[in-house]
Coordinates of C-alpha atoms in Angstrom, one line a residue:
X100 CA 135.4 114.2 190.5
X101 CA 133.1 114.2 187.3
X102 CA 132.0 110.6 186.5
X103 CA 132.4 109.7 182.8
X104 CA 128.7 110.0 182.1
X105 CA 128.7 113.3 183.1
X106 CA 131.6 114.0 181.2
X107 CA 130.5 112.6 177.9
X108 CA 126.8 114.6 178.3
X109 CA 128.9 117.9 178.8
X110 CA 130.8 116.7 175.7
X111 CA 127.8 116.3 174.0
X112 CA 125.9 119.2 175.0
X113 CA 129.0 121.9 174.2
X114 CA 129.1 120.0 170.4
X115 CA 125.3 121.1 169.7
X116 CA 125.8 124.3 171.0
X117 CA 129.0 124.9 168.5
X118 CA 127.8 122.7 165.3
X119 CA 126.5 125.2 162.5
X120 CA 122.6 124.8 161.5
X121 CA 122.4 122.8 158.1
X122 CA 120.8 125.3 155.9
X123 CA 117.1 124.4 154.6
X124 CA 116.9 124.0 150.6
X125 CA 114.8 127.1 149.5
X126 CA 110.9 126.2 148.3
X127 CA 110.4 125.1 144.8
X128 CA 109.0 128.4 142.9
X129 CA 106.1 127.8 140.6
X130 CA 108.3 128.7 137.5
X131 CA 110.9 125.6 138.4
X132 CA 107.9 123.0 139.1
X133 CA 106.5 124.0 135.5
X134 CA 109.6 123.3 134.0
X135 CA 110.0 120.3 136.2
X136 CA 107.0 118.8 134.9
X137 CA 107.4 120.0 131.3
X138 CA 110.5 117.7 130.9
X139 CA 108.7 115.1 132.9
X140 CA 105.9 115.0 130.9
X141 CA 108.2 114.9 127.3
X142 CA 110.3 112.2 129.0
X143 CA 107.2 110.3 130.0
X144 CA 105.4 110.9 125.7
X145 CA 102.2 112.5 127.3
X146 CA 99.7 115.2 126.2
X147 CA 99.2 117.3 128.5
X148 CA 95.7 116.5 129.6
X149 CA 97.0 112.6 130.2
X150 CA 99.6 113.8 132.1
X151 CA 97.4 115.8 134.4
X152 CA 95.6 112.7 135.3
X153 CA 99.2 111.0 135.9
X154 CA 99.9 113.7 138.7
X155 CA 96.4 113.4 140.1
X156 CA 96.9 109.8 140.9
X157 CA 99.8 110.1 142.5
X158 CA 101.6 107.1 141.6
X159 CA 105.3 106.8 140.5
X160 CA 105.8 107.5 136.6
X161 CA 106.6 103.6 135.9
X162 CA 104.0 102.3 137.8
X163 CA 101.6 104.4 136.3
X164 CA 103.4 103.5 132.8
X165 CA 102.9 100.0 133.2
X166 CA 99.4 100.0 134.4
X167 CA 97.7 102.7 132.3
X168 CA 99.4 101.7 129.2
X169 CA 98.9 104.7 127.3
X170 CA 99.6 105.5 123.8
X171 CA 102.9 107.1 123.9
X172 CA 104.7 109.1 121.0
X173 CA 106.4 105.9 119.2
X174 CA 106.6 104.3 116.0
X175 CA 104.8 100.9 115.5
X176 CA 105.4 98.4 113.2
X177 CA 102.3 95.6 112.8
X178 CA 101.6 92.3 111.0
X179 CA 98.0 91.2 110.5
X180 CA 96.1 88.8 108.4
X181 CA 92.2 87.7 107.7
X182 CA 89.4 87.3 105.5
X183 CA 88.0 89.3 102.8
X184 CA 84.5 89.3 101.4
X185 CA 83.3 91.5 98.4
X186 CA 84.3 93.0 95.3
X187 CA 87.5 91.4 94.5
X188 CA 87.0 88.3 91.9
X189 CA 88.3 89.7 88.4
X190 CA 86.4 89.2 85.7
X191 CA 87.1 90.0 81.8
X192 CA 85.3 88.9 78.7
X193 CA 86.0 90.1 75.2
X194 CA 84.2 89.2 72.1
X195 CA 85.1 90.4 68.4
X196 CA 82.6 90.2 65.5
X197 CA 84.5 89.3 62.4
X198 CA 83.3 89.0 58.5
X199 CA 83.4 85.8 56.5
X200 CA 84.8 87.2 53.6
X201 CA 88.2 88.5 54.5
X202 CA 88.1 88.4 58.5
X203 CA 88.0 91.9 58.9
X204 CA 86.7 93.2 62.2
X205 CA 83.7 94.4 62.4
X206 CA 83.3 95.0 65.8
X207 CA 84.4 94.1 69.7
X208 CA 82.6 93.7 73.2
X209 CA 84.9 93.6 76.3
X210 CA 83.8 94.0 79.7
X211 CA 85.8 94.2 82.9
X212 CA 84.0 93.4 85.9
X213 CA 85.2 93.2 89.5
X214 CA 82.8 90.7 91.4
X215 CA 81.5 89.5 94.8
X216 CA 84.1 86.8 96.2
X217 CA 85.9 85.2 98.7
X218 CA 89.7 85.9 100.1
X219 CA 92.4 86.1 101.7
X220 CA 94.6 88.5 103.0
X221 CA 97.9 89.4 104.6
X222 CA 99.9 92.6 105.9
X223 CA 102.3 94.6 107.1
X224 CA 101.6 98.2 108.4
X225 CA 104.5 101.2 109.7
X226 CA 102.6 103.8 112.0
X227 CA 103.4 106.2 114.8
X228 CA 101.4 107.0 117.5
X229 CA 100.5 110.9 118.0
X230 CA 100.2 111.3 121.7
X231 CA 97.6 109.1 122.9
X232 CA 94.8 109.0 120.8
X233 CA 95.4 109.1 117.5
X234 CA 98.4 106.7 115.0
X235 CA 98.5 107.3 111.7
X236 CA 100.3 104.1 109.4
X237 CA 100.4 102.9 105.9
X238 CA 100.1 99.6 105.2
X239 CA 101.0 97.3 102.0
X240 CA 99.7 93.8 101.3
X241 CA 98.7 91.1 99.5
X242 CA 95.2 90.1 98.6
X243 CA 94.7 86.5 97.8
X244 CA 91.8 86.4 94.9
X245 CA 90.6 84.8 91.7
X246 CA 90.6 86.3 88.3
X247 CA 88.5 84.8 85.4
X248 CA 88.9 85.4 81.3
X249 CA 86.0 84.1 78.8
X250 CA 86.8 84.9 74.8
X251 CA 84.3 84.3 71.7
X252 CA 83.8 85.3 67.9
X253 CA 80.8 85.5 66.0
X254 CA 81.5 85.1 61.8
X255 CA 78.6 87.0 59.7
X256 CA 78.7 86.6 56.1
X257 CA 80.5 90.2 54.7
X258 CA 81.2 93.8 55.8
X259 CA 78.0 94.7 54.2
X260 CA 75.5 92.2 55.6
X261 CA 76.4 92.2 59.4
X262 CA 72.9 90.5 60.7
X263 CA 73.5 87.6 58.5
X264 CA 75.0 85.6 61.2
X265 CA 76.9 82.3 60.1
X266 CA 79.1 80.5 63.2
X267 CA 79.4 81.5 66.7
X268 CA 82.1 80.1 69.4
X269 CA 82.7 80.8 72.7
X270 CA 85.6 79.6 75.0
X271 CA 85.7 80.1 78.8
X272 CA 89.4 80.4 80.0
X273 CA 88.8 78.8 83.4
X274 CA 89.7 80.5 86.9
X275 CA 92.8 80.7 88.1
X276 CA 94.2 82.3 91.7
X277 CA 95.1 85.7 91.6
X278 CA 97.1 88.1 94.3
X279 CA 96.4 91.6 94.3
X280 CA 98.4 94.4 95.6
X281 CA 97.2 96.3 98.7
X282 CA 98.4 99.9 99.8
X283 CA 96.2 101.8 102.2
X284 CA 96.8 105.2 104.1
X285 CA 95.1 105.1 107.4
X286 CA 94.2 106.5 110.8
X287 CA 93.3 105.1 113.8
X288 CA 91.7 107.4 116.6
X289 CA 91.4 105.7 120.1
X290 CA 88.4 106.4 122.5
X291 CA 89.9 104.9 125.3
X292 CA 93.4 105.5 125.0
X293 CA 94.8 104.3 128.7
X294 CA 94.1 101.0 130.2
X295 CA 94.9 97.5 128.5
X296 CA 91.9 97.3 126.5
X297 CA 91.2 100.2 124.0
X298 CA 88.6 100.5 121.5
X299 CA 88.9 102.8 118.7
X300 CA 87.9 103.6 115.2
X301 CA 89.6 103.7 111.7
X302 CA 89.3 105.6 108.5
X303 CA 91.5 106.2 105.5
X304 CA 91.6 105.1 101.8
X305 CA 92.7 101.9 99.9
X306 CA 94.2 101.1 96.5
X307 CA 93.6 97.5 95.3
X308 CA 96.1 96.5 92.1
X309 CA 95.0 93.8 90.2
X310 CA 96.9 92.1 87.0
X311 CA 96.1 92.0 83.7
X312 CA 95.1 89.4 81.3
X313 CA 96.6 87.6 78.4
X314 CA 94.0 86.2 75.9
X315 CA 95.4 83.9 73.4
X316 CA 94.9 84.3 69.6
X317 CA 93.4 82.3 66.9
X318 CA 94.5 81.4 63.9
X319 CA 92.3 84.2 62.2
X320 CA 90.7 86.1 65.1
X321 CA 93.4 88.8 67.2
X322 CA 92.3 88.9 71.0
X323 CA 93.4 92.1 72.3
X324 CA 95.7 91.8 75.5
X325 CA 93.8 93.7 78.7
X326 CA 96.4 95.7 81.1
X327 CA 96.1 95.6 84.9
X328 CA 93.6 97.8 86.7
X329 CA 94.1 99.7 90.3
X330 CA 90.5 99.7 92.3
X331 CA 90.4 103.3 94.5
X332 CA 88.1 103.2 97.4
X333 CA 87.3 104.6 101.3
X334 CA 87.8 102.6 104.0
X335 CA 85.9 102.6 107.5
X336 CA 85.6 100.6 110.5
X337 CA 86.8 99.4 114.2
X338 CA 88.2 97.7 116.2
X339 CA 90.2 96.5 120.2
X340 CA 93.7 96.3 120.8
X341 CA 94.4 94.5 123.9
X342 CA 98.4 95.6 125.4
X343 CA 99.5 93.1 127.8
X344 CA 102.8 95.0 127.7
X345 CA 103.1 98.8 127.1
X346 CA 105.4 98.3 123.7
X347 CA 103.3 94.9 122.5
X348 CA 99.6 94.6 121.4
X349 CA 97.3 92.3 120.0
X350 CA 94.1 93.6 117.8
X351 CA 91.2 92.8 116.0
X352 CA 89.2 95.0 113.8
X353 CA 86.3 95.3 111.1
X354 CA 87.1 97.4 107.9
X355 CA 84.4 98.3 105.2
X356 CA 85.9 99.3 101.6
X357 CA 83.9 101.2 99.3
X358 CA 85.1 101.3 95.5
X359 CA 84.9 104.5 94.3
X360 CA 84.4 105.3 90.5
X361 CA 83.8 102.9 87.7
X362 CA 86.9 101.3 87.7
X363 CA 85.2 97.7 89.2
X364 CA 82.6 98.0 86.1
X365 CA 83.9 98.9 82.5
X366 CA 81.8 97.4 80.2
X367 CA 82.0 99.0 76.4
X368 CA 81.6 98.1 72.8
X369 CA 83.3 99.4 69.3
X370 CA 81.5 99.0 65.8
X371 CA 79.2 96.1 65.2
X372 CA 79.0 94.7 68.6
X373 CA 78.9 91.0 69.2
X374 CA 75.1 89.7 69.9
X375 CA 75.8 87.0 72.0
X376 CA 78.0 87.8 75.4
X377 CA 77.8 87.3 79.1
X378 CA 75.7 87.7 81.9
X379 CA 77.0 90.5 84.3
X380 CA 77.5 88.8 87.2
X381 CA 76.5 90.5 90.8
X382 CA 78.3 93.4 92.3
X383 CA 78.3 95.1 95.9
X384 CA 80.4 97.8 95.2
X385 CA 82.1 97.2 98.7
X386 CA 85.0 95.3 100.4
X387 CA 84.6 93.7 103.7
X388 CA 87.7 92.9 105.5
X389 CA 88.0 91.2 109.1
X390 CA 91.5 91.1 110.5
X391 CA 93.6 90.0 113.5
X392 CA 97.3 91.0 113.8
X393 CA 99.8 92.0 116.9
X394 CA 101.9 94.9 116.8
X395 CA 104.9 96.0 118.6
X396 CA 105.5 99.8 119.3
X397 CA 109.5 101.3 119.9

């Protein structure tokens, strides 16, 4: 008699010879693994060179996410605040010559200066991220500033004898705070766009909108009202954004803004121009603009 060991090993024996082979799935062709990785790479918001470095290091796609941090295809939405040094205290003076016999005009000074001061500023910026190394965003604010208005009138005796000067008066407005509009276009382009400290540089342009001024009349002398101005300049700079997680980070750059064209100097006269007016006061035809924010990407 068979004992039940051998039984069971004859069992077991006849079952591998009778089971079918389990058929082998056929090698990936290089056509399917480019394809593959295509939708991986999409999926993942690489360029192609970044993702190339991704499959060299072997890793799995959200490990290698959430170490490298890189700067994925995604919108970003920031708020950021600082200081502001430069060209942004506005300054306007006007003075009218007038006669003695009739108060006619004889004449007007005005100047519109933009001058070196202190601020404040605050923002909020929409960008998106173009692969990894470059995000392009427009941001709008509000520049916290000072404007300052000074009027006078010189009398002379008639229309016909304009040096025979006969009372002068002069009246200094005062400062008050002032908040400028600011709209800027800009680009930032990262040099080290994986890891969770990247450094990169900034460029674009920046509009500055300042109010105008109301200068109250005299009894005899008509101050003309002067409208609001918009300041057009180039901006420059740099900066490090720190992303402890891959849809948060945390920055702080240096931006330089040069005023282009004459619009932070207009100085002109009409007619018999007043003798006495103003010193100009100092100009450095630039904007400086340190700022720390955080932004969040989606």
């Amino acid at each position: 008699p068979v004992s039940d060991a051998t039984e069971s090993e004859v069992a077991a024996e006849s079952s591998e010879e009778t089971a079918e082979p389990v058929a082998e799935a056929p090698p990936e062709t290089a056509l399917e693994r480019a394809e593959r990785e295509e939708a991986e790479r999409l999926e993942m918001g690489l360029g192609h060179r970044m993702y190339r470095k991704y499959v060299d290091s072997g890793e799995k796609a959200d490990r290698w996410l959430q170490t490298r941090k890189p700067r994925n295809k995604t919108g970003s939405i920031e708020v950021s605040g600082g200081m502001s040094s430069g060209d942004l205290h506005r300054q306007y003076d006007v003075r009218v010559a007038i006669s003695q016999d009739g108060f006619n005009e004889l004449g007007r000074y005005e100047s519109d200066i933009v001058r070196a001061d202190y601020g404040k500023h605050i923002n909020v910026a929409l960008g998106y991220n173009i692969g990894e190394y470059i995000e392009v965003s427009f941001l709008g604010g509000i520049q916290a500033a000072k404007k300052t208005m000074s009027s006078g009138w010189e009398l002379y005796a008639s229309d016909l004898n304009t040096s025979d000067l006969v009372d002068v008066d002069n009246h200094d407005h005062g400062t008050v705070n002032a908040y400028q509009g600011v709209i800027s276009p800009r680009l930032r382009l990262f040099l080290l766009p994986v890891g969770p400290v990247k450094v990169y540089g900034m460029g674009g342009m920046q509009l500055l909108i300042a109010d105008g001024f109301h200068v109250p009349d005299l009894q005899r002398v008509d101050y003309p009202d002067h409208p609001s101005k918009t300041l057009f300049g180039a901006s420059y700079g740099g900066g490090v954004m720190v992303d402890p997680q891959s849809y948060l980070g945390i920055f702080a750059e240096f931006e330089v803004v040069n005023w282009l064209g004459s619009a932070s100097r207009e100085i002109g006269s009409t007619g018999q121009a007043p003798v006495y007016i103003p010193t100009v006061p100092q100009q450095y035809g630039l904007l400086l603009r340190p700022t720390v924010g955080i932004q969040y990407r989606f």
